[in-house]
Amino acid sequence: ENERDRASTAEKAAKNDRAIAEATVKFLHDDLLAQADPLLEPDRDLKLRTLLDRAAATISNRYGDAPLVEASIRQLIGDTYESLGEYDLARLHLERAREINQQQLDYNDARRLVNKNSLARLEMNQGHYQLAEELFREVLEAAEATVGENHPNYFIPLNGLAFLYRQSD
């Protein structure tokens, strides 16, 4: 019966992950990309930043019954803002995703590690090298403990550390 319980738990987790992925894709399509539909938006020079700002404004209080969906979407938006150099907006969304993930997920859950890695990259890009190094090292240690040194997810924070060391020299 213990094996049956584990299978049931794994099945529930898989269904939950699928629902989160589907809701995230729906958000991307309906709230973000649909704004650029030429039939709805005649501005052909519409900027990603504008799309992102509009979509981000719709998130608050929208996913109250599905906090992990909100965290997933905020992670995506935060990473995108960060790639655009909009660090304050990135931090806002990444920190909110972290709060939700801390409430909902186990310490070494991959989503928490992805979020922490994003926050480390954000700190590095803002010149906060010591904090970035601490965060990258935490992700690296957790990845080593959970997936091992030969897993691709181990190399993501390792690459972040290498880039940090190159940048801070």
Coordinates of N, CA, C and O in Angstrom, one line a residue:
E1 N 0.8 -1.2 0.0 CA 0.0 0.0 0.0 C 0.9 1.3 0.0 O 0.5 2.3 -0.5
N2 N 2.0 1.2 0.6 CA 3.0 2.3 0.6 C 3.4 2.7 -0.8 O 3.5 3.9 -1.2
E3 N 3.6 1.7 -1.7 CA 3.9 2.0 -3.1 C 2.8 2.6 -3.8 O 2.9 3.5 -4.6
R4 N 1.6 2.2 -3.5 CA 0.4 2.7 -4.1 C 0.2 4.2 -3.7 O -0.2 5.0 -4.5
D5 N 0.5 4.5 -2.4 CA 0.4 5.9 -2.0 C 1.4 6.8 -2.7 O 1.1 7.9 -3.1
R6 N 2.7 6.2 -2.9 CA 3.7 7.0 -3.6 C 3.3 7.2 -5.1 O 3.5 8.3 -5.6
A7 N 2.7 6.2 -5.7 CA 2.2 6.4 -7.1 C 1.1 7.4 -7.2 O 1.1 8.2 -8.1
S8 N 0.2 7.4 -6.2 CA -0.9 8.3 -6.2 C -0.4 9.8 -6.0 O -0.8 10.7 -6.6
T9 N 0.6 9.9 -5.1 CA 1.2 11.2 -4.8 C 1.9 11.7 -6.1 O 1.8 12.9 -6.4
A10 N 2.7 10.8 -6.7 CA 3.4 11.2 -8.0 C 2.4 11.6 -9.1 O 2.6 12.5 -9.8
E11 N 1.3 10.9 -9.1 CA 0.3 11.2 -10.2 C -0.4 12.5 -9.9 O -0.6 13.3 -10.8
K12 N -0.7 12.8 -8.6 CA -1.2 14.1 -8.3 C -0.2 15.3 -8.6 O -0.6 16.3 -9.1
A13 N 1.1 15.0 -8.3 CA 2.1 16.0 -8.6 C 2.2 16.3 -10.1 O 2.3 17.4 -10.5
A14 N 2.1 15.2 -10.9 CA 2.2 15.3 -12.3 C 1.0 16.1 -12.9 O 1.2 16.9 -13.8
K15 N -0.2 15.8 -12.4 CA -1.4 16.5 -12.8 C -1.3 18.0 -12.4 O -1.6 18.9 -13.2
N16 N -0.8 18.3 -11.2 CA -0.6 19.7 -10.8 C 0.4 20.4 -11.7 O 0.2 21.5 -12.1
D17 N 1.6 19.7 -12.0 CA 2.6 20.3 -12.8 C 2.0 20.6 -14.2 O 2.3 21.6 -14.8
R18 N 1.2 19.7 -14.7 CA 0.6 19.9 -16.0 C -0.4 21.1 -16.0 O -0.4 21.9 -16.9
A19 N -1.2 21.2 -15.0 CA -2.1 22.3 -14.9 C -1.3 23.6 -14.8 O -1.8 24.6 -15.4
I20 N -0.2 23.7 -14.1 CA 0.6 24.9 -14.0 C 1.1 25.2 -15.4 O 1.1 26.4 -15.8
A21 N 1.7 24.2 -16.1 CA 2.2 24.5 -17.4 C 1.1 25.0 -18.4 O 1.4 25.9 -19.1
E22 N 0.0 24.3 -18.3 CA -1.1 24.8 -19.2 C -1.6 26.2 -18.9 O -1.8 27.0 -19.8
A23 N -1.7 26.5 -17.6 CA -2.1 27.9 -17.3 C -1.0 28.9 -17.7 O -1.4 30.0 -18.1
T24 N 0.2 28.5 -17.6 CA 1.3 29.4 -18.0 C 1.3 29.7 -19.5 O 1.4 30.8 -19.9
V25 N 1.1 28.6 -20.2 CA 1.0 28.7 -21.7 C -0.2 29.6 -22.1 O -0.1 30.4 -23.0
K26 N -1.3 29.4 -21.4 CA -2.5 30.2 -21.7 C -2.3 31.6 -21.4 O -2.6 32.5 -22.2
F27 N -1.6 31.9 -20.3 CA -1.2 33.3 -20.0 C -0.3 33.9 -21.1 O -0.6 35.0 -21.6
L28 N 0.7 33.1 -21.5 CA 1.6 33.6 -22.6 C 0.8 33.9 -23.8 O 1.0 35.0 -24.5
H29 N -0.1 33.0 -24.2 CA -0.8 33.2 -25.4 C -1.9 34.3 -25.3 O -1.9 35.2 -26.1
D30 N -2.7 34.2 -24.3 CA -3.9 35.1 -24.2 C -3.5 36.5 -23.7 O -4.1 37.5 -24.1
D31 N -2.7 36.5 -22.7 CA -2.4 37.8 -22.1 C -1.2 38.5 -22.6 O -1.1 39.7 -22.5
L32 N -0.2 37.8 -23.2 CA 1.0 38.4 -23.6 C 1.0 38.5 -25.1 O 1.0 39.6 -25.7
L33 N 1.1 37.4 -25.8 CA 1.3 37.4 -27.3 C 0.0 37.9 -28.0 O 0.2 38.5 -29.1
A34 N -1.1 37.6 -27.5 CA -2.3 38.0 -28.3 C -2.4 39.5 -28.4 O -3.1 40.1 -29.3
Q35 N -1.7 40.3 -27.5 CA -1.7 41.7 -27.6 C -1.1 42.2 -28.9 O -1.3 43.3 -29.4
A36 N -0.2 41.4 -29.5 CA 0.5 41.8 -30.7 C -0.2 41.3 -32.0 O 0.3 41.5 -33.1
D37 N -1.4 40.8 -31.8 CA -2.2 40.4 -33.0 C -2.5 41.7 -33.8 O -3.1 42.6 -33.3
P38 N -2.1 41.7 -35.1 CA -2.3 42.9 -35.9 C -3.8 43.3 -36.1 O -4.1 44.5 -36.3
L39 N -4.7 42.4 -35.9 CA -6.1 42.7 -35.9 C -6.6 43.5 -34.7 O -7.5 44.3 -34.7
L40 N -5.9 43.3 -33.6 CA -6.2 43.9 -32.3 C -5.4 45.1 -32.1 O -5.8 46.1 -31.4
E41 N -4.1 45.1 -32.5 CA -3.1 46.1 -32.2 C -2.5 46.6 -33.5 O -1.6 45.9 -34.1
P42 N -2.9 47.7 -34.0 CA -2.3 48.2 -35.3 C -0.8 48.6 -35.2 O -0.2 48.8 -36.2
D43 N -0.3 48.8 -34.0 CA 1.1 49.3 -33.9 C 2.0 48.1 -34.1 O 2.2 47.2 -33.3
R44 N 2.7 48.1 -35.3 CA 3.6 47.1 -35.7 C 4.9 47.2 -34.9 O 5.7 46.2 -34.9
D45 N 5.2 48.3 -34.3 CA 6.4 48.5 -33.5 C 6.2 48.3 -32.0 O 7.0 48.8 -31.2
L46 N 5.1 47.6 -31.7 CA 4.9 47.3 -30.3 C 6.1 46.6 -29.6 O 6.6 45.7 -30.2
K47 N 6.5 47.1 -28.5 CA 7.7 46.7 -27.9 C 7.4 45.6 -26.9 O 6.3 45.6 -26.2
L48 N 8.3 44.6 -26.7 CA 8.1 43.6 -25.7 C 7.9 44.2 -24.3 O 7.1 43.7 -23.6
R49 N 8.6 45.2 -24.0 CA 8.4 45.8 -22.7 C 7.0 46.3 -22.5 O 6.4 46.1 -21.4
T50 N 6.4 46.8 -23.5 CA 5.0 47.3 -23.4 C 4.0 46.1 -23.2 O 3.1 46.1 -22.4
L51 N 4.3 45.0 -24.0 CA 3.5 43.8 -23.8 C 3.6 43.2 -22.4 O 2.6 42.8 -21.8
L52 N 4.8 43.2 -21.9 CA 5.1 42.7 -20.6 C 4.5 43.5 -19.5 O 3.8 42.9 -18.6
D53 N 4.5 44.8 -19.6 CA 3.9 45.7 -18.7 C 2.4 45.5 -18.6 O 1.8 45.4 -17.5
R54 N 1.8 45.4 -19.7 CA 0.3 45.1 -19.8 C 0.0 43.8 -19.2 O -1.0 43.7 -18.4
A55 N 0.7 42.8 -19.5 CA 0.4 41.4 -19.0 C 0.7 41.3 -17.5 O -0.1 40.8 -16.8
A56 N 1.8 41.9 -17.1 CA 2.1 41.9 -15.7 C 1.1 42.6 -14.8 O 0.8 42.1 -13.7
A57 N 0.4 43.6 -15.3 CA -0.6 44.3 -14.6 C -1.8 43.5 -14.3 O -2.6 43.8 -13.4
T58 N -2.0 42.4 -15.0 CA -3.2 41.5 -14.8 C -3.0 40.4 -13.8 O -4.0 39.7 -13.5
I59 N -1.8 40.3 -13.2 CA -1.5 39.1 -12.4 C -2.1 39.2 -11.0 O -2.6 38.2 -10.5
S60 N -1.9 40.3 -10.4 CA -2.3 40.4 -8.9 C -3.7 40.0 -8.7 O -4.6 40.3 -9.4
N61 N -3.8 39.1 -7.7 CA -5.1 38.6 -7.2 C -5.8 37.7 -8.2 O -7.0 37.4 -8.0
R62 N -5.2 37.4 -9.3 CA -5.9 36.6 -10.4 C -5.8 35.1 -10.1 O -6.6 34.4 -10.6
Y63 N -4.7 34.7 -9.5 CA -4.5 33.3 -9.3 C -4.5 32.9 -7.8 O -3.8 32.0 -7.4
G64 N -5.4 33.5 -7.1 CA -5.5 33.2 -5.7 C -5.7 31.7 -5.3 O -5.2 31.2 -4.3
D65 N -6.4 31.0 -6.2 CA -6.7 29.6 -6.0 C -5.6 28.7 -6.6 O -5.6 27.5 -6.4
A66 N -4.6 29.3 -7.3 CA -3.6 28.5 -7.9 C -2.2 29.3 -7.8 O -1.7 29.8 -8.7
P67 N -1.7 29.4 -6.5 CA -0.5 30.2 -6.3 C 0.7 29.7 -7.1 O 1.5 30.5 -7.5
L68 N 0.8 28.4 -7.4 CA 2.0 28.0 -8.1 C 1.9 28.4 -9.6 O 2.9 28.6 -10.3
V69 N 0.7 28.6 -10.1 CA 0.6 29.2 -11.4 C 1.1 30.6 -11.4 O 1.8 31.1 -12.3
E70 N 0.6 31.4 -10.4 CA 1.1 32.8 -10.3 C 2.7 32.8 -10.2 O 3.3 33.6 -10.8
A71 N 3.2 31.9 -9.4 CA 4.7 31.9 -9.2 C 5.4 31.5 -10.5 O 6.4 32.2 -10.9
S72 N 4.8 30.6 -11.3 CA 5.4 30.3 -12.6 C 5.4 31.4 -13.6 O 6.4 31.7 -14.2
I73 N 4.3 32.1 -13.6 CA 4.1 33.3 -14.5 C 5.0 34.4 -14.0 O 5.7 35.1 -14.8
R74 N 5.1 34.7 -12.7 CA 6.0 35.7 -12.2 C 7.4 35.4 -12.5 O 8.2 36.3 -12.8
Q75 N 7.8 34.1 -12.4 CA 9.2 33.7 -12.7 C 9.5 34.1 -14.2 O 10.5 34.7 -14.5
L76 N 8.6 33.7 -15.1 CA 8.8 34.0 -16.5 C 8.9 35.5 -16.8 O 9.8 36.0 -17.5
I77 N 8.0 36.3 -16.2 CA 8.0 37.7 -16.3 C 9.2 38.3 -15.7 O 9.9 39.2 -16.4
G78 N 9.6 37.9 -14.6 CA 10.8 38.4 -13.9 C 12.1 38.1 -14.7 O 12.9 39.0 -14.9
D79 N 12.2 36.9 -15.3 CA 13.3 36.6 -16.1 C 13.3 37.4 -17.4 O 14.4 37.8 -17.8
T80 N 12.2 37.7 -17.9 CA 12.1 38.5 -19.1 C 12.5 39.9 -18.9 O 13.3 40.5 -19.6
Y81 N 12.0 40.5 -17.8 CA 12.3 41.9 -17.4 C 13.9 41.9 -17.2 O 14.5 42.9 -17.6
E82 N 14.4 40.9 -16.5 CA 15.8 40.9 -16.2 C 16.6 40.9 -17.5 O 17.6 41.6 -17.7
S83 N 16.2 40.1 -18.5 CA 16.9 40.1 -19.8 C 16.8 41.4 -20.5 O 17.7 41.7 -21.4
L84 N 15.8 42.2 -20.2 CA 15.6 43.5 -20.8 C 16.4 44.6 -20.0 O 16.4 45.8 -20.4
G85 N 17.0 44.2 -18.9 CA 17.7 45.2 -18.1 C 16.8 46.0 -17.2 O 17.3 47.0 -16.6
E86 N 15.6 45.5 -17.0 CA 14.6 46.2 -16.1 C 14.7 45.5 -14.8 O 13.8 44.7 -14.4
Y87 N 15.8 45.8 -14.0 CA 16.1 45.0 -12.8 C 15.1 45.2 -11.7 O 14.8 44.3 -11.0
D88 N 14.6 46.4 -11.5 CA 13.6 46.7 -10.4 C 12.3 45.9 -10.7 O 11.8 45.3 -9.7
L89 N 11.9 45.9 -11.9 CA 10.7 45.1 -12.2 C 10.9 43.6 -12.1 O 10.1 42.9 -11.7
A90 N 12.1 43.2 -12.6 CA 12.4 41.8 -12.5 C 12.4 41.4 -11.0 O 11.8 40.3 -10.7
R91 N 13.0 42.2 -10.1 CA 13.1 41.8 -8.7 C 11.7 41.7 -8.1 O 11.4 40.8 -7.4
L92 N 10.8 42.6 -8.5 CA 9.4 42.6 -8.0 C 8.8 41.2 -8.2 O 8.2 40.6 -7.3
H93 N 8.9 40.8 -9.5 CA 8.2 39.5 -9.8 C 9.0 38.3 -9.3 O 8.4 37.3 -8.9
L94 N 10.3 38.3 -9.4 CA 11.1 37.2 -8.9 C 10.9 37.0 -7.4 O 10.9 35.9 -6.9
E95 N 10.9 38.1 -6.6 CA 10.7 38.0 -5.2 C 9.3 37.5 -4.8 O 9.2 36.7 -3.9
R96 N 8.3 37.9 -5.6 CA 7.0 37.4 -5.3 C 6.9 35.9 -5.6 O 6.3 35.1 -4.9
A97 N 7.5 35.5 -6.7 CA 7.6 34.1 -7.0 C 8.3 33.3 -5.9 O 7.9 32.2 -5.5
R98 N 9.4 33.9 -5.4 CA 10.1 33.2 -4.3 C 9.2 33.1 -3.1 O 9.2 32.0 -2.4
E99 N 8.5 34.1 -2.7 CA 7.6 34.0 -1.5 C 6.5 32.9 -1.7 O 6.3 32.1 -0.8
I100 N 5.9 32.8 -2.9 CA 4.9 31.8 -3.1 C 5.6 30.4 -3.1 O 5.1 29.5 -2.4
N101 N 6.7 30.3 -3.7 CA 7.4 29.0 -3.8 C 7.8 28.5 -2.4 O 7.7 27.3 -2.1
Q102 N 8.3 29.5 -1.5 CA 8.6 29.1 -0.2 C 7.5 28.6 0.6 O 7.6 27.7 1.4
Q103 N 6.3 29.1 0.4 CA 5.1 28.7 1.1 C 4.6 27.3 0.6 O 4.0 26.6 1.3
Q104 N 4.8 27.1 -0.7 CA 4.1 25.9 -1.4 C 5.0 24.7 -1.6 O 4.5 23.6 -1.8
L105 N 6.3 24.9 -1.7 CA 7.2 23.8 -2.2 C 8.3 23.4 -1.2 O 8.7 24.2 -0.3
D106 N 8.8 22.2 -1.3 CA 9.9 21.8 -0.5 C 11.1 22.6 -0.8 O 11.3 23.1 -1.9
Y107 N 12.1 22.6 0.1 CA 13.3 23.4 0.0 C 14.1 23.2 -1.3 O 14.5 24.1 -1.9
N108 N 14.3 21.9 -1.7 CA 15.1 21.6 -2.8 C 14.3 21.4 -4.1 O 14.8 20.9 -5.1
D109 N 13.0 21.8 -4.1 CA 12.2 21.7 -5.3 C 12.9 22.5 -6.5 O 13.4 23.6 -6.3
A110 N 12.9 21.9 -7.7 CA 13.6 22.6 -8.8 C 13.1 24.0 -9.1 O 13.9 24.8 -9.4
R111 N 11.8 24.2 -8.8 CA 11.3 25.6 -9.1 C 11.9 26.6 -8.2 O 12.1 27.7 -8.5
R112 N 12.1 26.2 -6.9 CA 12.8 27.1 -6.0 C 14.2 27.4 -6.4 O 14.7 28.5 -6.2
L113 N 14.9 26.3 -6.9 CA 16.3 26.5 -7.3 C 16.4 27.4 -8.6 O 17.3 28.2 -8.7
V114 N 15.4 27.2 -9.5 CA 15.4 28.1 -10.7 C 15.2 29.5 -10.3 O 15.9 30.4 -10.8
N115 N 14.3 29.7 -9.3 CA 14.1 31.1 -8.9 C 15.3 31.7 -8.2 O 15.7 32.8 -8.4
K116 N 15.9 30.9 -7.3 CA 17.1 31.4 -6.6 C 18.2 31.7 -7.6 O 19.0 32.7 -7.4
N117 N 18.4 30.9 -8.6 CA 19.4 31.1 -9.7 C 19.1 32.4 -10.4 O 20.0 33.2 -10.7
S118 N 17.8 32.7 -10.7 CA 17.4 33.9 -11.3 C 17.8 35.1 -10.5 O 18.3 36.2 -10.9
L119 N 17.5 35.0 -9.2 CA 17.8 36.1 -8.2 C 19.3 36.3 -8.1 O 19.8 37.4 -8.0
A120 N 20.1 35.2 -8.2 CA 21.6 35.3 -8.2 C 22.0 36.1 -9.4 O 22.9 37.0 -9.3
R121 N 21.5 35.7 -10.6 CA 21.9 36.4 -11.8 C 21.5 37.9 -11.7 O 22.3 38.7 -12.2
L122 N 20.4 38.2 -11.2 CA 19.9 39.6 -11.0 C 20.9 40.3 -10.1 O 21.3 41.4 -10.5
E123 N 21.3 39.7 -9.0 CA 22.3 40.4 -8.1 C 23.6 40.6 -8.8 O 24.2 41.7 -8.7
M124 N 24.0 39.6 -9.6 CA 25.3 39.8 -10.3 C 25.2 40.9 -11.3 O 26.1 41.7 -11.4
N125 N 24.1 41.0 -12.1 CA 23.9 42.0 -13.1 C 23.8 43.4 -12.4 O 24.1 44.4 -13.1
Q126 N 23.5 43.5 -11.2 CA 23.4 44.8 -10.5 C 24.7 45.0 -9.7 O 24.8 46.0 -9.0
G127 N 25.7 44.2 -9.9 CA 27.0 44.4 -9.3 C 27.1 44.0 -7.8 O 28.1 44.3 -7.1
H128 N 26.1 43.2 -7.3 CA 26.1 42.7 -5.9 C 26.8 41.3 -6.0 O 26.1 40.3 -5.8
Y129 N 28.1 41.3 -6.2 CA 28.8 40.1 -6.4 C 28.8 39.1 -5.2 O 28.7 37.9 -5.4
Q130 N 29.0 39.6 -4.0 CA 29.0 38.7 -2.9 C 27.7 38.0 -2.7 O 27.6 36.8 -2.5
L131 N 26.6 38.7 -2.7 CA 25.3 38.1 -2.6 C 25.0 37.2 -3.7 O 24.5 36.1 -3.5
A132 N 25.4 37.5 -4.9 CA 25.2 36.6 -6.1 C 25.9 35.3 -5.9 O 25.4 34.3 -6.1
E133 N 27.2 35.4 -5.4 CA 28.0 34.2 -5.2 C 27.3 33.3 -4.1 O 27.2 32.1 -4.3
E134 N 26.8 33.9 -3.0 CA 26.1 33.1 -2.0 C 24.9 32.4 -2.6 O 24.7 31.2 -2.3
L135 N 24.1 33.1 -3.4 CA 22.9 32.5 -4.0 C 23.3 31.4 -5.0 O 22.7 30.3 -5.0
F136 N 24.3 31.6 -5.8 CA 24.7 30.6 -6.8 C 25.2 29.4 -6.1 O 24.9 28.3 -6.4
R137 N 26.0 29.6 -5.0 CA 26.5 28.5 -4.2 C 25.4 27.7 -3.5 O 25.5 26.4 -3.5
E138 N 24.4 28.3 -3.0 CA 23.2 27.6 -2.4 C 22.5 26.7 -3.5 O 22.2 25.6 -3.2
V139 N 22.3 27.3 -4.7 CA 21.7 26.5 -5.8 C 22.6 25.3 -6.1 O 22.1 24.2 -6.3
L140 N 23.9 25.6 -6.3 CA 24.8 24.6 -6.6 C 24.8 23.4 -5.6 O 24.8 22.2 -6.0
E141 N 24.8 23.7 -4.3 CA 24.8 22.7 -3.3 C 23.5 21.9 -3.3 O 23.5 20.7 -3.2
A142 N 22.4 22.6 -3.5 CA 21.1 21.9 -3.6 C 21.0 21.0 -4.8 O 20.5 19.9 -4.7
A143 N 21.5 21.5 -5.9 CA 21.5 20.7 -7.2 C 22.4 19.5 -7.0 O 22.0 18.4 -7.4
E144 N 23.6 19.6 -6.4 CA 24.5 18.5 -6.1 C 23.8 17.5 -5.2 O 23.9 16.3 -5.5
A145 N 23.1 17.9 -4.2 CA 22.4 17.0 -3.3 C 21.2 16.3 -3.9 O 20.9 15.2 -3.6
T146 N 20.5 17.0 -4.8 CA 19.3 16.4 -5.4 C 19.5 15.7 -6.7 O 18.9 14.6 -6.9
V147 N 20.2 16.2 -7.6 CA 20.4 15.6 -8.9 C 21.8 15.1 -9.3 O 22.0 14.4 -10.2
G148 N 22.8 15.5 -8.5 CA 24.1 15.1 -8.7 C 24.9 16.0 -9.7 O 24.4 16.8 -10.4
E149 N 26.2 15.8 -9.7 CA 27.1 16.6 -10.4 C 27.1 16.3 -11.9 O 27.7 17.1 -12.7
N150 N 26.5 15.2 -12.4 CA 26.5 14.9 -13.8 C 25.2 15.4 -14.5 O 25.0 15.1 -15.7
H151 N 24.3 16.0 -13.7 CA 23.0 16.4 -14.2 C 23.1 17.8 -14.9 O 23.8 18.6 -14.3
P152 N 22.4 18.0 -16.0 CA 22.5 19.4 -16.6 C 22.1 20.5 -15.6 O 22.7 21.6 -15.7
N153 N 21.2 20.3 -14.7 CA 20.8 21.3 -13.8 C 21.9 21.7 -12.8 O 21.8 22.7 -12.2
Y154 N 22.9 20.9 -12.6 CA 24.0 21.2 -11.8 C 24.9 22.3 -12.5 O 25.5 23.1 -11.8
F155 N 24.9 22.2 -13.8 CA 25.8 23.1 -14.5 C 25.3 24.5 -14.7 O 26.0 25.5 -14.9
I156 N 24.0 24.7 -14.5 CA 23.4 26.1 -14.6 C 24.0 27.0 -13.5 O 24.5 28.1 -13.9
P157 N 23.9 26.7 -12.2 CA 24.5 27.6 -11.2 C 26.1 27.6 -11.3 O 26.7 28.6 -11.0
L158 N 26.6 26.5 -11.8 CA 28.1 26.4 -11.9 C 28.5 27.4 -13.0 O 29.5 28.2 -12.8
N159 N 27.8 27.4 -14.1 CA 28.0 28.4 -15.2 C 27.8 29.8 -14.6 O 28.6 30.7 -15.0
G160 N 26.8 30.0 -13.8 CA 26.6 31.4 -13.2 C 27.7 31.8 -12.4 O 28.2 33.0 -12.5
L161 N 28.3 30.9 -11.6 CA 29.5 31.2 -10.8 C 30.7 31.6 -11.6 O 31.4 32.5 -11.3
A162 N 30.9 30.8 -12.7 CA 32.0 31.0 -13.6 C 31.9 32.4 -14.2 O 32.9 33.2 -14.3
F163 N 30.7 32.7 -14.7 CA 30.5 34.0 -15.3 C 30.7 35.1 -14.2 O 31.3 36.2 -14.5
L164 N 30.2 34.9 -13.0 CA 30.4 35.9 -11.9 C 31.9 36.2 -11.7 O 32.3 37.3 -11.6
Y165 N 32.6 35.1 -11.6 CA 34.1 35.2 -11.3 C 34.8 36.0 -12.4 O 35.6 36.8 -12.2
R166 N 34.4 35.7 -13.7 CA 35.0 36.4 -14.8 C 34.6 37.9 -14.8 O 35.4 38.7 -15.1
Q167 N 33.3 38.2 -14.5 CA 32.8 39.5 -14.5 C 33.4 40.4 -13.3 O 33.6 41.6 -13.5
S168 N 33.6 39.7 -12.2 CA 34.0 40.5 -11.0 C 35.5 40.7 -10.9 O 36.0 41.3 -10.0
D169 N 36.3 40.1 -11.8 CA 37.8 40.2 -11.7 C 38.2 41.6 -12.2 O 37.7 42.3 -12.9

